[in-house]
């Protein structure tokens, strides 16, 4: 395996390094070379999630656990802290048995094969385990059986019976992956016992499969009852809660880890089966009796116990690490999918023994790393696996740098070849590497590799170096960055720690440039030149320690070129390499990667040509798609009746009951019977839904016509106003006298917003014609209130206000009815009011709209202020509707406020020019025309929300 410590160069007589700066290797403290904790000092025990042995690790696996843990372990060693980093392959369980059968090997042989593949991959990535073991060892069996027996003796285990499918031919109970059958959802005949690979349906129980068969021999299994031992998590829950509260407050737990753990606990901890009917696993203790002789331990019981058992393989004094909570802090690293097994289950096993175990202190988890807009897949040859990175010829340091700089600590991250090559060429080669190489070459060439003395022999090597005044700002910057680096790394903020190393390197480059280190400085001010060189070489020496956790081989190269010994990470910057020290020969730390390799690697690791890569959505895209799918489903189903809602509740409750029987939480449950009840309830729901769908009556032509005419009358009055712009304006509007320039600005804004409204009608879903959220309907109400109270005293505005209220209420009703079932008082009122009432209301207000437009004009038969006010309201309401579908939540509120300001400004400028009335009216008419055309298209095409059910389409607005 890769060395966990830096490479130590051979002894040299030309070194001048301050004693005490060197790195301590605690392996030298003992004859056997083992690292053990020391009482009274900080001792750090590091583990990374044990990789499952059935496949090679890919880049996501590596950054998620082993590489991240390696960085933290190396960092602590560089701080002269005693560290033990333990890992190994997880080898027991059903998956190993299935893989062994596929490759026609024994489970042990398959484990031997993949254990070596894992070990070789981690060695190339320079992951420095103190010991990399495996769970299929005698030590694993010994410790697992001890813990299991203690749990049994202390009363934390209970016996429960479960019903499982049994193969009479192979004489064994069948795990999910050993069962094949016909999917009850899509009819696929090769569905697995837990999930259909064709339609992705999942099953509450393997008993849901039609025509189940044993995947090994093809025979039809029978249903048998089998007994298992369960851990009483419900009884242990108080202890677990106390442990989580204490550990997460005293240690460092990443946010996603704490959320996942608390989520598990909030759902309520239930009894969980700890035994399985398999052959490849840890046998139960013989003390339990012959009844349990053919059972093995659940894979998530034995897997985490691999940490202490692998430690026992490393040293016979393993208990000094694992039963020493007073002096040892346990730090664990893993992907987020493994969290509850380490924060709930593993601690419960240890606490249940009532022994003094070293418990979890800090835990660091990651999100997922994706590959080039696809998921890693070995079967489809998508992504970089195992030795693939080595095949590219790019050094391990570059791979480590890229993965760690983009470690998915809070969000998923996507590996891309373009960024990978770019990071090497721009950041490592041109910046970091250039800084180190530039100064070492200068010392080689100008000082014959020997550091000059800027103080003429006046440096006291036993005391701290006194920096020149002009260098103190630079030293303060480095000290600040060092403090930031140490703080980040102590908190397991690995990505931030690496970024800080690059900042320190950049500050060193800046220091060289500020002081103009070149031949001219050497000739004009040799002492100043020697001072700057001395500080820069010592900064490079410090960086060699800081970068070691991330790029150990790069650190080794820097040490070799300095001809120094590995040093520890200091709290503050200082001079530890003195004048008279002779450095080695400078060489480039990195080389340029030709971008021409990108398409080659993308083709090589991009997936099978005949099978397109599965696209991966970002979290934001996933959430958006999920909401869109839910909305589409609700719209397709229509409002849920009380009968449907009642069946939904019964199905959910029965599903919970099936799960409880399946995992043994319910004593003596009949799994087959409960599954049958669940299927019967689902069938009842299907019959009710089909009956309601068949009973739906399509829209009456009369209602369609009314719906379309509402647009014509509501917006078409604008045309009438536009053609008669010189009518009497009347009312209080005449009192406004705005500046003339407002007209031109307002015209531009009016046209831009009009264009955006038209765009929204083309871009938004067609149901935007019929419904709008309540926030934006309220904007229209505010507009009409302002007009009613402040602009005109004409009584007809009261009718206009009634129109807006009717439209708004109708739209609020539509929004509540379609998008979710009733859950509040307002919702309940809306749900129980008949649809005919809303149609009647809309028809009445439609008549009022026509009456207001054509019977209450001004002088000489022209429309008066009421019609013009109606035009303003119509345009503002339509604009708010469009904005409502363009944005949501806070953005939508801001957009609605902007529309309100827009409308108020338009009203203020109402008298500026008669042409403005023309713009308002013509704009409203054009928009109404688009609305009319679109409504006609969707209404008579027959596939819109409005045309599938007359219950979906408010008639106004």
PDB file of N, CA, C and O in Angstrom, residues 537-587:
ATOM      1  N   UNK A 537      11.833  30.750  -0.116  1.00  0.00           N
ATOM      2  CA  UNK A 537      12.209  29.335   0.013  1.00  0.00           C
ATOM      3  C   UNK A 537      11.553  28.729   1.247  1.00  0.00           C
ATOM      4  O   UNK A 537      11.072  27.587   1.222  1.00  0.00           O
ATOM      5  N   UNK A 538      11.481  29.483   2.338  1.00  0.00           N
ATOM      6  CA  UNK A 538      10.832  28.968   3.545  1.00  0.00           C
ATOM      7  C   UNK A 538       9.315  28.854   3.372  1.00  0.00           C
ATOM      8  O   UNK A 538       8.685  27.967   3.958  1.00  0.00           O
ATOM      9  N   UNK A 539       8.721  29.737   2.552  1.00  0.00           N
ATOM     10  CA  UNK A 539       7.299  29.592   2.262  1.00  0.00           C
ATOM     11  C   UNK A 539       7.059  28.304   1.470  1.00  0.00           C
ATOM     12  O   UNK A 539       6.104  27.570   1.739  1.00  0.00           O
ATOM     13  N   UNK A 540       7.941  28.028   0.520  1.00  0.00           N
ATOM     14  CA  UNK A 540       7.830  26.790  -0.255  1.00  0.00           C
ATOM     15  C   UNK A 540       7.974  25.575   0.668  1.00  0.00           C
ATOM     16  O   UNK A 540       7.268  24.568   0.506  1.00  0.00           O
ATOM     17  N   UNK A 541       8.847  25.676   1.630  1.00  0.00           N
ATOM     18  CA  UNK A 541       9.030  24.591   2.607  1.00  0.00           C
ATOM     19  C   UNK A 541       7.740  24.384   3.420  1.00  0.00           C
ATOM     20  O   UNK A 541       7.309  23.250   3.666  1.00  0.00           O
ATOM     21  N   UNK A 542       7.108  25.487   3.817  1.00  0.00           N
ATOM     22  CA  UNK A 542       5.837  25.398   4.537  1.00  0.00           C
ATOM     23  C   UNK A 542       4.750  24.792   3.652  1.00  0.00           C
ATOM     24  O   UNK A 542       3.972  23.933   4.092  1.00  0.00           O
ATOM     25  N   UNK A 543       4.720  25.218   2.402  1.00  0.00           N
ATOM     26  CA  UNK A 543       3.719  24.694   1.465  1.00  0.00           C
ATOM     27  C   UNK A 543       3.899  23.196   1.259  1.00  0.00           C
ATOM     28  O   UNK A 543       2.920  22.465   1.071  1.00  0.00           O
ATOM     29  N   UNK A 544       5.144  22.707   1.319  1.00  0.00           N
ATOM     30  CA  UNK A 544       5.368  21.263   1.146  1.00  0.00           C
ATOM     31  C   UNK A 544       4.600  20.461   2.195  1.00  0.00           C
ATOM     32  O   UNK A 544       4.143  19.347   1.924  1.00  0.00           O
ATOM     33  N   UNK A 545       4.455  21.026   3.398  1.00  0.00           N
ATOM     34  CA  UNK A 545       3.699  20.357   4.461  1.00  0.00           C
ATOM     35  C   UNK A 545       2.205  20.549   4.265  1.00  0.00           C
ATOM     36  O   UNK A 545       1.408  19.620   4.470  1.00  0.00           O
ATOM     37  N   UNK A 546       1.802  21.751   3.839  1.00  0.00           N
ATOM     38  CA  UNK A 546       0.383  22.038   3.664  1.00  0.00           C
ATOM     39  C   UNK A 546      -0.231  21.230   2.527  1.00  0.00           C
ATOM     40  O   UNK A 546      -1.395  20.813   2.601  1.00  0.00           O
ATOM     41  N   UNK A 547       0.541  21.003   1.475  1.00  0.00           N
ATOM     42  CA  UNK A 547       0.000  20.322   0.298  1.00  0.00           C
ATOM     43  C   UNK A 547       0.097  18.804   0.420  1.00  0.00           C
ATOM     44  O   UNK A 547      -0.542  18.081  -0.351  1.00  0.00           O
ATOM     45  N   UNK A 548       0.875  18.307   1.375  1.00  0.00           N
ATOM     46  CA  UNK A 548       1.050  16.854   1.508  1.00  0.00           C
ATOM     47  C   UNK A 548      -0.270  16.088   1.645  1.00  0.00           C
ATOM     48  O   UNK A 548      -0.440  15.048   0.996  1.00  0.00           O
ATOM     49  N   UNK A 549      -1.240  16.532   2.464  1.00  0.00           N
ATOM     50  CA  UNK A 549      -2.486  15.758   2.569  1.00  0.00           C
ATOM     51  C   UNK A 549      -3.206  15.599   1.236  1.00  0.00           C
ATOM     52  O   UNK A 549      -3.874  14.602   1.008  1.00  0.00           O
ATOM     53  N   UNK A 550      -3.073  16.586   0.358  1.00  0.00           N
ATOM     54  CA  UNK A 550      -3.806  16.586  -0.903  1.00  0.00           C
ATOM     55  C   UNK A 550      -3.019  15.920  -2.036  1.00  0.00           C
ATOM     56  O   UNK A 550      -3.586  15.159  -2.817  1.00  0.00           O
ATOM     57  N   UNK A 551      -1.742  16.230  -2.127  1.00  0.00           N
ATOM     58  CA  UNK A 551      -0.902  15.696  -3.200  1.00  0.00           C
ATOM     59  C   UNK A 551       0.422  15.209  -2.608  1.00  0.00           C
ATOM     60  O   UNK A 551       1.438  15.905  -2.681  1.00  0.00           O
ATOM     61  N   UNK A 552       0.415  14.034  -1.986  1.00  0.00           N
ATOM     62  CA  UNK A 552       1.623  13.575  -1.268  1.00  0.00           C
ATOM     63  C   UNK A 552       2.852  13.436  -2.158  1.00  0.00           C
ATOM     64  O   UNK A 552       3.961  13.776  -1.730  1.00  0.00           O
ATOM     65  N   UNK A 553       2.727  12.964  -3.384  1.00  0.00           N
ATOM     66  CA  UNK A 553       3.907  12.815  -4.234  1.00  0.00           C
ATOM     67  C   UNK A 553       4.454  14.172  -4.658  1.00  0.00           C
ATOM     68  O   UNK A 553       5.669  14.341  -4.814  1.00  0.00           O
ATOM     69  N   UNK A 554       3.565  15.152  -4.845  1.00  0.00           N
ATOM     70  CA  UNK A 554       4.029  16.510  -5.152  1.00  0.00           C
ATOM     71  C   UNK A 554       4.796  17.083  -3.967  1.00  0.00           C
ATOM     72  O   UNK A 554       5.840  17.736  -4.137  1.00  0.00           O
ATOM     73  N   UNK A 555       4.298  16.834  -2.767  1.00  0.00           N
ATOM     74  CA  UNK A 555       5.011  17.260  -1.554  1.00  0.00           C
ATOM     75  C   UNK A 555       6.392  16.606  -1.480  1.00  0.00           C
ATOM     76  O   UNK A 555       7.381  17.277  -1.157  1.00  0.00           O
ATOM     77  N   UNK A 556       6.440  15.314  -1.798  1.00  0.00           N
ATOM     78  CA  UNK A 556       7.737  14.613  -1.783  1.00  0.00           C
ATOM     79  C   UNK A 556       8.709  15.231  -2.790  1.00  0.00           C
ATOM     80  O   UNK A 556       9.908  15.367  -2.513  1.00  0.00           O
ATOM     81  N   UNK A 557       8.219  15.616  -3.960  1.00  0.00           N
ATOM     82  CA  UNK A 557       9.088  16.231  -4.975  1.00  0.00           C
ATOM     83  C   UNK A 557       9.616  17.580  -4.499  1.00  0.00           C
ATOM     84  O   UNK A 557      10.778  17.917  -4.741  1.00  0.00           O
ATOM     85  N   UNK A 558       8.762  18.366  -3.845  1.00  0.00           N
ATOM     86  CA  UNK A 558       9.214  19.667  -3.332  1.00  0.00           C
ATOM     87  C   UNK A 558      10.299  19.468  -2.287  1.00  0.00           C
ATOM     88  O   UNK A 558      11.332  20.161  -2.281  1.00  0.00           O
ATOM     89  N   UNK A 559      10.075  18.506  -1.380  1.00  0.00           N
ATOM     90  CA  UNK A 559      11.075  18.222  -0.345  1.00  0.00           C
ATOM     91  C   UNK A 559      12.395  17.791  -0.977  1.00  0.00           C
ATOM     92  O   UNK A 559      13.482  18.227  -0.562  1.00  0.00           O
ATOM     93  N   UNK A 560      12.306  16.955  -2.000  1.00  0.00           N
ATOM     94  CA  UNK A 560      13.535  16.484  -2.661  1.00  0.00           C
ATOM     95  C   UNK A 560      14.259  17.644  -3.336  1.00  0.00           C
ATOM     96  O   UNK A 560      15.498  17.731  -3.277  1.00  0.00           O
ATOM     97  N   UNK A 561      13.527  18.543  -3.986  1.00  0.00           N
ATOM     98  CA  UNK A 561      14.171  19.671  -4.669  1.00  0.00           C
ATOM     99  C   UNK A 561      14.742  20.680  -3.678  1.00  0.00           C
ATOM    100  O   UNK A 561      15.715  21.374  -3.983  1.00  0.00           O
ATOM    101  N   UNK A 562      14.148  20.773  -2.496  1.00  0.00           N
ATOM    102  CA  UNK A 562      14.713  21.625  -1.441  1.00  0.00           C
ATOM    103  C   UNK A 562      15.866  20.935  -0.723  1.00  0.00           C
ATOM    104  O   UNK A 562      16.604  21.590   0.023  1.00  0.00           O
ATOM    105  N   UNK A 563      16.000  19.613  -0.927  1.00  0.00           N
ATOM    106  CA  UNK A 563      16.945  18.777  -0.170  1.00  0.00           C
ATOM    107  C   UNK A 563      16.742  19.014   1.329  1.00  0.00           C
ATOM    108  O   UNK A 563      17.689  19.267   2.078  1.00  0.00           O
ATOM    109  N   UNK A 564      15.470  18.921   1.727  1.00  0.00           N
ATOM    110  CA  UNK A 564      15.105  19.118   3.137  1.00  0.00           C
ATOM    111  C   UNK A 564      14.503  17.832   3.670  1.00  0.00           C
ATOM    112  O   UNK A 564      14.323  16.855   2.942  1.00  0.00           O
ATOM    113  N   UNK A 565      14.196  17.842   4.954  1.00  0.00           N
ATOM    114  CA  UNK A 565      13.479  16.726   5.572  1.00  0.00           C
ATOM    115  C   UNK A 565      12.006  17.121   5.695  1.00  0.00           C
ATOM    116  O   UNK A 565      11.683  18.309   5.806  1.00  0.00           O
ATOM    117  N   UNK A 566      11.074  16.151   5.655  1.00  0.00           N
ATOM    118  CA  UNK A 566       9.657  16.495   5.788  1.00  0.00           C
ATOM    119  C   UNK A 566       9.403  17.271   7.070  1.00  0.00           C
ATOM    120  O   UNK A 566       9.950  16.943   8.128  1.00  0.00           O
ATOM    121  N   UNK A 567       8.582  18.287   6.968  1.00  0.00           N
ATOM    122  CA  UNK A 567       8.322  19.132   8.124  1.00  0.00           C
ATOM    123  C   UNK A 567       6.856  19.039   8.537  1.00  0.00           C
ATOM    124  O   UNK A 567       6.002  18.592   7.787  1.00  0.00           O
ATOM    125  N   UNK A 568       6.568  19.492   9.741  1.00  0.00           N
ATOM    126  CA  UNK A 568       5.194  19.534  10.243  1.00  0.00           C
ATOM    127  C   UNK A 568       4.542  20.848   9.826  1.00  0.00           C
ATOM    128  O   UNK A 568       5.214  21.782   9.380  1.00  0.00           O
ATOM    129  N   UNK A 569       3.235  20.921   9.978  1.00  0.00           N
ATOM    130  CA  UNK A 569       2.486  22.143   9.664  1.00  0.00           C
ATOM    131  C   UNK A 569       2.576  23.079  10.862  1.00  0.00           C
ATOM    132  O   UNK A 569       2.145  22.737  11.965  1.00  0.00           O
ATOM    133  N   UNK A 570       3.132  24.279  10.686  1.00  0.00           N
ATOM    134  CA  UNK A 570       3.289  25.204  11.815  1.00  0.00           C
ATOM    135  C   UNK A 570       2.035  26.032  12.055  1.00  0.00           C
ATOM    136  O   UNK A 570       1.167  26.139  11.185  1.00  0.00           O
ATOM    137  N   UNK A 571       1.936  26.625  13.241  1.00  0.00           N
ATOM    138  CA  UNK A 571       0.851  27.553  13.529  1.00  0.00           C
ATOM    139  C   UNK A 571       1.112  28.906  12.888  1.00  0.00           C
ATOM    140  O   UNK A 571       0.164  29.617  12.524  1.00  0.00           O
ATOM    141  N   UNK A 572       2.377  29.278  12.784  1.00  0.00           N
ATOM    142  CA  UNK A 572       2.760  30.566  12.219  1.00  0.00           C
ATOM    143  C   UNK A 572       3.941  30.390  11.276  1.00  0.00           C
ATOM    144  O   UNK A 572       4.743  29.471  11.421  1.00  0.00           O
ATOM    145  N   UNK A 573       4.036  31.286  10.337  1.00  0.00           N
ATOM    146  CA  UNK A 573       5.135  31.247   9.380  1.00  0.00           C
ATOM    147  C   UNK A 573       6.433  31.695  10.054  1.00  0.00           C
ATOM    148  O   UNK A 573       6.459  32.641  10.841  1.00  0.00           O
ATOM    149  N   UNK A 574       7.522  31.001   9.732  1.00  0.00           N
ATOM    150  CA  UNK A 574       8.820  31.359  10.286  1.00  0.00           C
ATOM    151  C   UNK A 574       9.935  30.877   9.371  1.00  0.00           C
ATOM    152  O   UNK A 574       9.706  30.223   8.358  1.00  0.00           O
ATOM    153  N   UNK A 575      11.170  31.212   9.749  1.00  0.00           N
ATOM    154  CA  UNK A 575      12.347  30.797   8.982  1.00  0.00           C
ATOM    155  C   UNK A 575      12.905  29.530   9.625  1.00  0.00           C
ATOM    156  O   UNK A 575      13.426  29.563  10.742  1.00  0.00           O
ATOM    157  N   UNK A 576      12.788  28.413   8.922  1.00  0.00           N
ATOM    158  CA  UNK A 576      13.280  27.124   9.424  1.00  0.00           C
ATOM    159  C   UNK A 576      14.385  26.541   8.559  1.00  0.00           C
ATOM    160  O   UNK A 576      15.090  25.628   8.985  1.00  0.00           O
ATOM    161  N   UNK A 577      14.544  27.035   7.322  1.00  0.00           N
ATOM    162  CA  UNK A 577      15.715  26.720   6.490  1.00  0.00           C
ATOM    163  C   UNK A 577      16.601  27.957   6.501  1.00  0.00           C
ATOM    164  O   UNK A 577      16.182  29.044   6.103  1.00  0.00           O
ATOM    165  N   UNK A 578      17.822  27.790   6.954  1.00  0.00           N
ATOM    166  CA  UNK A 578      18.693  28.938   7.193  1.00  0.00           C
ATOM    167  C   UNK A 578      19.666  29.171   6.034  1.00  0.00           C
ATOM    168  O   UNK A 578      19.897  28.283   5.202  1.00  0.00           O
ATOM    169  N   UNK A 579      20.260  30.389   6.001  1.00  0.00           N
ATOM    170  CA  UNK A 579      21.299  30.666   5.014  1.00  0.00           C
ATOM    171  C   UNK A 579      22.432  29.632   5.121  1.00  0.00           C
ATOM    172  O   UNK A 579      22.760  29.171   6.216  1.00  0.00           O
ATOM    173  N   UNK A 580      22.988  29.270   4.008  1.00  0.00           N
ATOM    174  CA  UNK A 580      24.026  28.240   3.957  1.00  0.00           C
ATOM    175  C   UNK A 580      23.481  26.882   3.554  1.00  0.00           C
ATOM    176  O   UNK A 580      24.243  25.977   3.203  1.00  0.00           O
ATOM    177  N   UNK A 581      22.144  26.742   3.579  1.00  0.00           N
ATOM    178  CA  UNK A 581      21.528  25.481   3.149  1.00  0.00           C
ATOM    179  C   UNK A 581      21.630  25.368   1.631  1.00  0.00           C
ATOM    180  O   UNK A 581      21.378  26.326   0.895  1.00  0.00           O
ATOM    181  N   UNK A 582      21.965  24.185   1.161  1.00  0.00           N
ATOM    182  CA  UNK A 582      22.078  23.955  -0.278  1.00  0.00           C
ATOM    183  C   UNK A 582      20.871  23.158  -0.761  1.00  0.00           C
ATOM    184  O   UNK A 582      20.624  22.044  -0.292  1.00  0.00           O
ATOM    185  N   UNK A 583      20.162  23.753  -1.686  1.00  0.00           N
ATOM    186  CA  UNK A 583      18.968  23.079  -2.207  1.00  0.00           C
ATOM    187  C   UNK A 583      19.362  22.123  -3.330  1.00  0.00           C
ATOM    188  O   UNK A 583      20.494  22.141  -3.820  1.00  0.00           O
ATOM    189  N   UNK A 584      18.396  21.293  -3.740  1.00  0.00           N
ATOM    190  CA  UNK A 584      18.626  20.376  -4.851  1.00  0.00           C
ATOM    191  C   UNK A 584      18.355  21.058  -6.183  1.00  0.00           C
ATOM    192  O   UNK A 584      18.220  22.282  -6.274  1.00  0.00           O
ATOM    193  N   UNK A 585      18.224  20.258  -7.209  1.00  0.00           N
ATOM    194  CA  UNK A 585      18.035  20.784  -8.557  1.00  0.00           C
ATOM    195  C   UNK A 585      16.545  20.964  -8.834  1.00  0.00           C
ATOM    196  O   UNK A 585      15.745  20.068  -8.594  1.00  0.00           O
ATOM    197  N   UNK A 586      16.201  22.152  -9.361  1.00  0.00           N
ATOM    198  CA  UNK A 586      14.806  22.451  -9.681  1.00  0.00           C
ATOM    199  C   UNK A 586      14.316  21.591 -10.839  1.00  0.00           C
ATOM    200  O   UNK A 586      15.078  21.278 -11.759  1.00  0.00           O
ATOM    201  N   UNK A 587      13.059  21.215 -10.786  1.00  0.00           N
ATOM    202  CA  UNK A 587      12.418  20.454 -11.861  1.00  0.00           C
ATOM    203  C   UNK A 587      10.929  20.795 -11.858  1.00  0.00           C
ATOM    204  O   UNK A 587      10.368  21.199 -10.832  1.00  0.00           O
TER     205      UNK A 587
END
